[in-house]
Tab-separated table of C-alpha atoms and ligand atoms in Angstrom:
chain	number	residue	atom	x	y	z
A	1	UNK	CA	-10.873	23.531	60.572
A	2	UNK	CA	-13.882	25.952	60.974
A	3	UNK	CA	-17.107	23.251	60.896
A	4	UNK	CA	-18.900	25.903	59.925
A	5	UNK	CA	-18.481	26.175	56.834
A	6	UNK	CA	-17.988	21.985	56.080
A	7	UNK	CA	-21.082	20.510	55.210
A	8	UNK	CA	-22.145	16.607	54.560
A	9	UNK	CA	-22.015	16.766	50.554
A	10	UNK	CA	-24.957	13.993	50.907
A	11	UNK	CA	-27.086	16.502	52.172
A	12	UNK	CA	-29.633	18.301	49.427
A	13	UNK	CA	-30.067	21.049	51.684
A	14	UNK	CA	-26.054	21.089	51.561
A	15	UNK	CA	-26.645	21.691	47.797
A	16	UNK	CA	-29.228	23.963	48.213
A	17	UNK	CA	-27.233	26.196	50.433
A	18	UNK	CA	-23.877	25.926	48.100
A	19	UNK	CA	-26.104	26.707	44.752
A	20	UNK	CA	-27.181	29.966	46.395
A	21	UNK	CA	-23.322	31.116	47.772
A	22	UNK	CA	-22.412	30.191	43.846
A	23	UNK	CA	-25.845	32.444	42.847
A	24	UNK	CA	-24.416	35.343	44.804
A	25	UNK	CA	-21.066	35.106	43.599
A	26	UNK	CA	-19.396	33.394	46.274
A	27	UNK	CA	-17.077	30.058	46.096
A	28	UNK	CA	-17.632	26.808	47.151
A	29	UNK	CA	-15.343	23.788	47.554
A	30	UNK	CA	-16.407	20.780	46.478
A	31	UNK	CA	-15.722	17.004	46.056
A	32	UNK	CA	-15.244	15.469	42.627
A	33	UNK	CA	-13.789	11.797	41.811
A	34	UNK	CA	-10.622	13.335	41.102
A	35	UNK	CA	-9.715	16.073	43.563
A	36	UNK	CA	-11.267	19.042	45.062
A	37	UNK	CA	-12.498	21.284	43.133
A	38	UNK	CA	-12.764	25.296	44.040
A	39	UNK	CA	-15.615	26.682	42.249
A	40	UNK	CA	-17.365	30.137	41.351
A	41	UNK	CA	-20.059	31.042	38.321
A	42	UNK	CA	-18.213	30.847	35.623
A	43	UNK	CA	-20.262	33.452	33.564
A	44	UNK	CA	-19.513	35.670	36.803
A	45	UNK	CA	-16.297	38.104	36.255
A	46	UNK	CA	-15.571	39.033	40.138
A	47	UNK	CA	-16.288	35.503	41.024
A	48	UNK	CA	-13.651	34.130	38.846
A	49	UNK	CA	-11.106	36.602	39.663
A	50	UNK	CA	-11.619	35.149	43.018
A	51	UNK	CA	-10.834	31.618	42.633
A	52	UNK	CA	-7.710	33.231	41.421
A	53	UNK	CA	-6.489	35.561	44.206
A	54	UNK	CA	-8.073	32.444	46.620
A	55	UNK	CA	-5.513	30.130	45.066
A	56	UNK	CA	-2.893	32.635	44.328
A	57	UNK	CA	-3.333	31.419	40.823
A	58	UNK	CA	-1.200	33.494	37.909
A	59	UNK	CA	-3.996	34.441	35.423
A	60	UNK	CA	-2.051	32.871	32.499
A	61	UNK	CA	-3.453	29.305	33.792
A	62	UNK	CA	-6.582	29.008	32.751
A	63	UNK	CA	-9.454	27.313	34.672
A	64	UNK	CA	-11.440	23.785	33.804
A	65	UNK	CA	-15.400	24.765	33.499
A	66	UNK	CA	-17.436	21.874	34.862
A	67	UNK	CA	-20.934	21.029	33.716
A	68	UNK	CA	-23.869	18.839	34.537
A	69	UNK	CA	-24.831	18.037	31.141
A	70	UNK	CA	-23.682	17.796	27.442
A	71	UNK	CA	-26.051	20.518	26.318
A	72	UNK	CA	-24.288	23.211	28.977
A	73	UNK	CA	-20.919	21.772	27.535
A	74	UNK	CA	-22.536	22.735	23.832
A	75	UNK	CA	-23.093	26.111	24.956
A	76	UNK	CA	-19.498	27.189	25.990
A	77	UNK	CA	-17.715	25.616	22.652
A	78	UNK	CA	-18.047	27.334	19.398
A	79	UNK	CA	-17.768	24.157	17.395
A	80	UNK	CA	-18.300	20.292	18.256
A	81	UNK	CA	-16.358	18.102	16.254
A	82	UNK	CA	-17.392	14.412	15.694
A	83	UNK	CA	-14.935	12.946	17.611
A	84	UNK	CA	-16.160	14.653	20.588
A	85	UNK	CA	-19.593	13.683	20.744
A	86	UNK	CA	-18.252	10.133	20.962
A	87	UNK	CA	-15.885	10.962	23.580
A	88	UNK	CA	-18.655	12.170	25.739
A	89	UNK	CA	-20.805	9.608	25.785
A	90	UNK	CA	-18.031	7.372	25.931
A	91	UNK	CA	-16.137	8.912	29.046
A	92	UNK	CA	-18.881	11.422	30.776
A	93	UNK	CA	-19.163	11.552	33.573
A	94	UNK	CA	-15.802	11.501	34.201
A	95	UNK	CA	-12.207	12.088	34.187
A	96	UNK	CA	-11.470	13.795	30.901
A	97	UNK	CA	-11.633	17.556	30.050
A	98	UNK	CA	-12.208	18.443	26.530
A	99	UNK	CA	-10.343	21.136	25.163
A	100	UNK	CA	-12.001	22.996	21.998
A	101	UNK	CA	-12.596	26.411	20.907
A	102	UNK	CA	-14.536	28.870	22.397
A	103	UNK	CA	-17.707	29.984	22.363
A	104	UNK	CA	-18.505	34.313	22.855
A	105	UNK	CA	-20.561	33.576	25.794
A	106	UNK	CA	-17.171	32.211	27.640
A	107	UNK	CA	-14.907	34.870	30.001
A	108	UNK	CA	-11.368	35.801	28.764
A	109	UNK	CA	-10.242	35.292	31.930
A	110	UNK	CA	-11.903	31.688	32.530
A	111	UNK	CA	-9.617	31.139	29.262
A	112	UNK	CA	-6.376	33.314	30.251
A	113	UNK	CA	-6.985	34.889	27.139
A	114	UNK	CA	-6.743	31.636	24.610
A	115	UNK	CA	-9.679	31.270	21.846
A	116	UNK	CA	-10.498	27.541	23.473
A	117	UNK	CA	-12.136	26.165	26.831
A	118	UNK	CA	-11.549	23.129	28.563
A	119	UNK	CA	-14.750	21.297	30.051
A	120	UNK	CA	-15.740	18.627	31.723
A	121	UNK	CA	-18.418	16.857	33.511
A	122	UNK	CA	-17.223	15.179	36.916
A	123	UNK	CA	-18.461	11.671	38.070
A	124	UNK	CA	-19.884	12.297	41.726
A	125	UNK	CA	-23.218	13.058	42.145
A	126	UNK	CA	-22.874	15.953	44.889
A	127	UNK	CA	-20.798	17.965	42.107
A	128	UNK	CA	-23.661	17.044	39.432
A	129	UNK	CA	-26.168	17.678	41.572
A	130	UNK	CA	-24.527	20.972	42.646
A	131	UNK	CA	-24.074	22.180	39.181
A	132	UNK	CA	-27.425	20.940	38.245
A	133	UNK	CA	-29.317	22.730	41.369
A	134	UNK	CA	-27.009	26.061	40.014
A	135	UNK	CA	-28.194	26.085	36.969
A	136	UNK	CA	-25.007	26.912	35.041
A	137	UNK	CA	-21.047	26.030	34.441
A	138	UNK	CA	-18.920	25.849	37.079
A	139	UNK	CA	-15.364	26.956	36.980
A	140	UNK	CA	-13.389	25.162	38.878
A	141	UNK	CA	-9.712	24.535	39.689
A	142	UNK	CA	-8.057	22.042	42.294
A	143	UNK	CA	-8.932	23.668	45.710
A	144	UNK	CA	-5.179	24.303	47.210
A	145	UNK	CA	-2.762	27.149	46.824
A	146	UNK	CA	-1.352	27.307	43.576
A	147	UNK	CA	1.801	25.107	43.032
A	148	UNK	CA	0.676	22.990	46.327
A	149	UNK	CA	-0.274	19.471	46.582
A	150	UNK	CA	-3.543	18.818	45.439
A	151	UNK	CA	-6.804	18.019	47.679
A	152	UNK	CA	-8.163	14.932	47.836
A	153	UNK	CA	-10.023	15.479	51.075
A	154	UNK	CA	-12.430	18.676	52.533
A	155	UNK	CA	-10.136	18.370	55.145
A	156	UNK	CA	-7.188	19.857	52.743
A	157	UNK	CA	-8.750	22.420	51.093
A	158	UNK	CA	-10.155	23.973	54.795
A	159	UNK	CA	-6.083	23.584	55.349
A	160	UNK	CA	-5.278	25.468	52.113
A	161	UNK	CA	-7.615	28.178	52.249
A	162	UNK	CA	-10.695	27.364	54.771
A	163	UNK	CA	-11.121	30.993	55.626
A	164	UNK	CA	-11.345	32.421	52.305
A	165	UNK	CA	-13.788	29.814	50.840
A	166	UNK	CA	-17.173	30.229	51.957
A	167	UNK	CA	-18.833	27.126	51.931
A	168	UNK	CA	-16.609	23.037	51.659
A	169	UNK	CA	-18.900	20.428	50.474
A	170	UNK	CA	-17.161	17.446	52.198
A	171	UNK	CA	-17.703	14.308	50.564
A	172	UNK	CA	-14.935	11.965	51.994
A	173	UNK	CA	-11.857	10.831	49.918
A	174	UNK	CA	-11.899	11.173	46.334
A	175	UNK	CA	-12.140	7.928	44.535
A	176	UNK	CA	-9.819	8.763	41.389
A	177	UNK	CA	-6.872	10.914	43.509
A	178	UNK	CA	-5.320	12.217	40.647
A	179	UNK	CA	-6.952	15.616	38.333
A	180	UNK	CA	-8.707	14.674	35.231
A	181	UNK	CA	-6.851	14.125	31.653
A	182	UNK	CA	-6.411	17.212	29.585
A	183	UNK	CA	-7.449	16.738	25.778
A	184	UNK	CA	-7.271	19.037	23.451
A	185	UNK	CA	-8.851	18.556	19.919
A	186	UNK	CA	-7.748	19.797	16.685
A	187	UNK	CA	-10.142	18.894	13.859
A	188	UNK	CA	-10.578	14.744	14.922
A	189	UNK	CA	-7.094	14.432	16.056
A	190	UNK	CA	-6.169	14.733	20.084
A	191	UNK	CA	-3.793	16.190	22.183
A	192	UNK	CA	-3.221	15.067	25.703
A	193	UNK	CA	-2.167	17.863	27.680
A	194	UNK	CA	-1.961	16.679	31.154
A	195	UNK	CA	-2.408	12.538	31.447
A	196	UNK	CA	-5.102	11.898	34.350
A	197	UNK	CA	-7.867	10.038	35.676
A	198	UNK	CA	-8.145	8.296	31.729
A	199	UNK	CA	-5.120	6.942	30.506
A	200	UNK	CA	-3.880	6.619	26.921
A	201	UNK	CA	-4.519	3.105	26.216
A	202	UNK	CA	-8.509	3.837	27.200
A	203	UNK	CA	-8.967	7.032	24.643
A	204	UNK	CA	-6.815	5.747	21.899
A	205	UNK	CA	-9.471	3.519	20.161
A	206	UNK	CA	-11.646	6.307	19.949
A	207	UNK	CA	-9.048	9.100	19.179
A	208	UNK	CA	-6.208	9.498	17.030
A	209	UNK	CA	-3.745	10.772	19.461
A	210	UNK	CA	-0.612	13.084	17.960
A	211	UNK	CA	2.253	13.856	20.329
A	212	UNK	CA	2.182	16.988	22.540
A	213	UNK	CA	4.944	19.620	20.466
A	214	UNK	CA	5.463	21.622	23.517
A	215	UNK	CA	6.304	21.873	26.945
A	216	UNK	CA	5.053	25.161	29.083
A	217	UNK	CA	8.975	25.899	29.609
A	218	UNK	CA	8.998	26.472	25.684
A	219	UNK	CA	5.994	27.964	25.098
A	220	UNK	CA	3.746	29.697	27.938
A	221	UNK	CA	1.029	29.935	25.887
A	222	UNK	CA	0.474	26.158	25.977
A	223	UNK	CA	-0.565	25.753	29.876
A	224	UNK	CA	-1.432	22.911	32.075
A	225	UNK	CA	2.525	22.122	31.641
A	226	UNK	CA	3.813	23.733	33.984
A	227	UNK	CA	7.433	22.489	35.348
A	228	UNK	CA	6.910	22.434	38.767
A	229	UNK	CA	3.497	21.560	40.505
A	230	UNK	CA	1.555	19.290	43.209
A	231	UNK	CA	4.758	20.219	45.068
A	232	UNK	CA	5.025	19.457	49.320
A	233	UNK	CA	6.918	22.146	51.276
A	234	UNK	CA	9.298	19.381	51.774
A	235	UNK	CA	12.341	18.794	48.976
A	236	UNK	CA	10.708	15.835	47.388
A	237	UNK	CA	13.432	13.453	44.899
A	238	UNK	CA	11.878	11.167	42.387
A	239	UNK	CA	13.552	8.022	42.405
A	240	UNK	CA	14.537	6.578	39.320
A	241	UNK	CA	13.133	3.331	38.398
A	242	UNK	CA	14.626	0.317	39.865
A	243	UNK	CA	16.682	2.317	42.778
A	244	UNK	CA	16.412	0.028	45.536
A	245	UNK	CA	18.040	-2.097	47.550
A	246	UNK	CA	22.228	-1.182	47.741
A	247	UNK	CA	21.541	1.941	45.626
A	248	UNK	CA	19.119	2.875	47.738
A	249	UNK	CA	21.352	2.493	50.572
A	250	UNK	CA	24.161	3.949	49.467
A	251	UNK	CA	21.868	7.384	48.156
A	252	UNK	CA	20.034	7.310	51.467
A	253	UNK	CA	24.455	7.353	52.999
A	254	UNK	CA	25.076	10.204	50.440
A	255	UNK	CA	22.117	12.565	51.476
A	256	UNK	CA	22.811	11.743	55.525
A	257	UNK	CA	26.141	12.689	54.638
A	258	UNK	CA	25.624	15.786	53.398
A	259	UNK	CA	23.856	16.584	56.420
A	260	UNK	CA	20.666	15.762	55.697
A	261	UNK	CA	18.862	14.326	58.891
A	262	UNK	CA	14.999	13.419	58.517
A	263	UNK	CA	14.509	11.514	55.088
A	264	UNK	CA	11.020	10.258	54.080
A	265	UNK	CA	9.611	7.468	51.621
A	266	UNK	CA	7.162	7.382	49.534
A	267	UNK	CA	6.919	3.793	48.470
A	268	UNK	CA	4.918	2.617	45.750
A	269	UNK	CA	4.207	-1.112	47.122
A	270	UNK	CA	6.277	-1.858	49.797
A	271	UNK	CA	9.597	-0.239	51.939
A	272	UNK	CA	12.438	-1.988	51.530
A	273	UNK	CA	14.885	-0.285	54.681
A	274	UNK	CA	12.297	1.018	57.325
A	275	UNK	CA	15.155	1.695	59.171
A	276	UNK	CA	16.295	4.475	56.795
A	277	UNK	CA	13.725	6.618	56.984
A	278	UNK	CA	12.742	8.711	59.985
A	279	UNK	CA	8.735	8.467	57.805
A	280	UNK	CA	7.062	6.428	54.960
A	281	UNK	CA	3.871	5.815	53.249
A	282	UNK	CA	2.707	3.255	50.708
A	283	UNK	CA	0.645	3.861	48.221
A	284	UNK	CA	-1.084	0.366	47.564
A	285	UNK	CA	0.504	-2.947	48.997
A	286	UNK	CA	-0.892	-4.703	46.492
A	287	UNK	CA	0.506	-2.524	44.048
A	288	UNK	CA	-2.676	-1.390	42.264
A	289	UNK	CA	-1.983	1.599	40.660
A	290	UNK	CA	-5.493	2.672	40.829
A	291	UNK	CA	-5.421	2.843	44.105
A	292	UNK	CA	-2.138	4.563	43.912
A	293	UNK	CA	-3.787	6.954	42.724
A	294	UNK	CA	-6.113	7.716	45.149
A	295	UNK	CA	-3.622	7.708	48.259
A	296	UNK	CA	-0.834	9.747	46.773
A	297	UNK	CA	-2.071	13.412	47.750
A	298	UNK	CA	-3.122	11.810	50.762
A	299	UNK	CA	0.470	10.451	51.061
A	300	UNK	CA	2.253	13.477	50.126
A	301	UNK	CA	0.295	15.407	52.629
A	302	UNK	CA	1.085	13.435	55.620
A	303	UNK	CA	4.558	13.466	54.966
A	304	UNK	CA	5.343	16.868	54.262
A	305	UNK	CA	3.202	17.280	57.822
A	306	UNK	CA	6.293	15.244	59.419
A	307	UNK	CA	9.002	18.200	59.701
A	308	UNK	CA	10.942	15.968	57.380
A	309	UNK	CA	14.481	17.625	55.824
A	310	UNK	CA	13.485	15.704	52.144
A	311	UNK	CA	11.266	12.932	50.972
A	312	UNK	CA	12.300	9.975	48.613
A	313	UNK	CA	9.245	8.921	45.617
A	314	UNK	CA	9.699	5.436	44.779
A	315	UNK	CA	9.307	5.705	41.164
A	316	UNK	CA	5.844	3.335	39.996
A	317	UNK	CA	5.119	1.320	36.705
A	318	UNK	CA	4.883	4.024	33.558
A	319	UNK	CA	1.711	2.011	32.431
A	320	UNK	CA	-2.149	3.169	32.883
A	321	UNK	CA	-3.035	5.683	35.786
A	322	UNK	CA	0.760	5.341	36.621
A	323	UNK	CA	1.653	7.790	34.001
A	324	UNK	CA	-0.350	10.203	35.444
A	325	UNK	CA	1.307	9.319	38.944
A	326	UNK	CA	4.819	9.779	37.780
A	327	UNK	CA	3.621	13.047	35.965
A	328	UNK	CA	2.631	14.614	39.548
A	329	UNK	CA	5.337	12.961	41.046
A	330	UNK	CA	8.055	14.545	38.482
A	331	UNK	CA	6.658	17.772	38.708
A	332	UNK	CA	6.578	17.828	42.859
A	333	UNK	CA	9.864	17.302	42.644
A	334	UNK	CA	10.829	19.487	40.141
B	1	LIG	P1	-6.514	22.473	37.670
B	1	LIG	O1	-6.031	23.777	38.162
B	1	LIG	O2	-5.965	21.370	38.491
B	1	LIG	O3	-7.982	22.396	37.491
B	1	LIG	O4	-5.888	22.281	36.245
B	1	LIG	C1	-6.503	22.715	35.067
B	1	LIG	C2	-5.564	22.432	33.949
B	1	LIG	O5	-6.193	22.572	32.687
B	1	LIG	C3	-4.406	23.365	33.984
B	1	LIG	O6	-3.231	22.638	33.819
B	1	LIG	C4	-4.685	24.305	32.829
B	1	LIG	O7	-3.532	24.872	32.312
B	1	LIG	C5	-5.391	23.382	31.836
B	1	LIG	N1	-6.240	24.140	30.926
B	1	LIG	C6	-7.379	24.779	31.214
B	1	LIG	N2	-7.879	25.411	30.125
B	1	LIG	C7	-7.037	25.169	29.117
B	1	LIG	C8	-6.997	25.560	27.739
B	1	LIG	N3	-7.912	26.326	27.199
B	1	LIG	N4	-5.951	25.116	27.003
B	1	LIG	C9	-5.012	24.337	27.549
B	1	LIG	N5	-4.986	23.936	28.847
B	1	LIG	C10	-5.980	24.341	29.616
B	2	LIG	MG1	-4.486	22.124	40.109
């Protein structure tokens, strides 16, 4: 990776520098709790068409806008409703993007044309500080190629694209691992769009949740819900729940009989046959899905590094943060 261009996200001259690269229209990578993000000036036309030719990102998926402060959030939404000034306080900083509608001072193309914007305010202070030192919103997607796995170290994102960003922020692992929850509000009732870093049980006293109507298949003009994403190079196959043991065995025969040679495993606690697989990684032996969380990009990474033929997910309990891990783990293999 070019040092260069990796700087100690610690460091308030680190912030100064980034601040200034956003100032002159230029992107910078930096660390959130739930992945990397890639961001530009989000009131800044040619700076947002780069995050998209950066990530090789289709323009119909619209960007999360990240602020330091409620009153920044206030000034990109045309309308507040009730319900969301509780949410705020209640779960900023931190893993949950509001989606509402618009306000005129937002770009179409931060939007991909729709009438609302999602927002958020992360929970690590060098993207706060960063946002606060810019002065403005920052739009910012997960820093890897579109479709890839996502980043959840600076390391990553100078894989991904380290020569077209021009500054990485590098503030170690990030502490959630998985992108933030996707809400979208309609009057005081709540959509989830994408489940993340907040799960369902945690919004629902404070939310009346209704059940998502549509999938991106049937209507493109609902994103985030896209079929296939956070995908490895590698084939990956979600296992269903339970498979283990004899059926494991006797899938693990099927694929080696159909030629395949180099299977990997990613296991959610434990590996039950290391001698099947030519690679594994566990997510949490102690099965803590939190921490699930924060290895499996990690996980996914390292394994599709290992010139495997295909890679085995151990499915993990539907429950919490896990039903945003099976989410990312469906769609990688999709
Ligand atoms: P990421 O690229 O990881 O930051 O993901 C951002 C997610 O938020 C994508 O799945 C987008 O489709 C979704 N998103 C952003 N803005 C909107 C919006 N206005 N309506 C619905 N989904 C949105
Ligand atoms: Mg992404």
């Amino acid at each position: 990776m070019n040092q260069n261009k990796v700087y100690p996200a610690s460091n308030d001259e680190s912030i100064g520098h980034a601040a200034d690269i956003l100032k002159k229209g230029g992107l910078v990578a930096f660390p959130t709790e739930t992945v990397y993000g890639l961001g530009a000036d989000a009131g800044n036309y040619e700076a947002v068409c780069k995050i998209f030719e950066v990530k090789k990102r289709p323009v119909f998926d619209p960007l999360i806008v990240h602020v330091s402060s409620v009153a920044q959030a206030r000034s990109l939404w045309s309308k507040v409703p009730k319900v969301c000034e509780t949410l705020m306080e209640k779960f900023w900083p931190g893993p949950l993007t509001l989606v509402l509608p618009k306000s005129e001072q937002v770009l179409d193309l931060v939007t991909s044309g729709l009438p609302t914007v999602a927002v958020r305010m992360p929970k690590h202070e060098a993207a706060l500080k960063l946002i606060k030192v810019f002065g403005k919103p920052v739009a910012a997607p997960s820093a890897n190629l579109f479709g890839y796995t996502s980043p959840t170290l600076a390391r990553h994102v100078a894989e991904d694209m380290g020569e077209k960003v021009d500054l990485i922020l590098d503030g170690g692992s990030c502490a959630v691992g998985v992108e933030s929850t996707v809400l979208q509000v309609e009057g005081e009732k709540g959509v989830i769009l994408r489940p993340g870093g907040i799960d369902t049980e945690t919004l629902s006293p404070f939310i009346l949740l209704k059940e998502s109507t549509s999938t991106f298949k049937q209507k493109p003009s609902a994103p985030g819900m896209l079929e296939s994403h956070y995908a490895p190079h590698t084939k990956m196959v979600l296992l269903e729940k339970g498979v283990s043991g004899s059926k494991l065995e006797e899938m693990v025969k099927k694929y080696k009989a159909l030629g395949v040679k180099k299977i990997g495993f990613l296991a959610f606690k434990s590996v039950p046959h290391k001698d099947f697989f030519d690679a594994f990684e566990i997510l949490s032996v102690k099965g803590d899905l939190k921490e699930a969380a924060s290895n499996l990009f990690q996980a996914i990474r390292k394994l599709d590094k290992m010139r495997l033929d295909m890679m085995l997910a151990e499915s993990v309990p539907s429950e919490g943060i896990g039903i945003a891990i099976l989410d990312r783990l469906r769609k990688a293999g999709a």
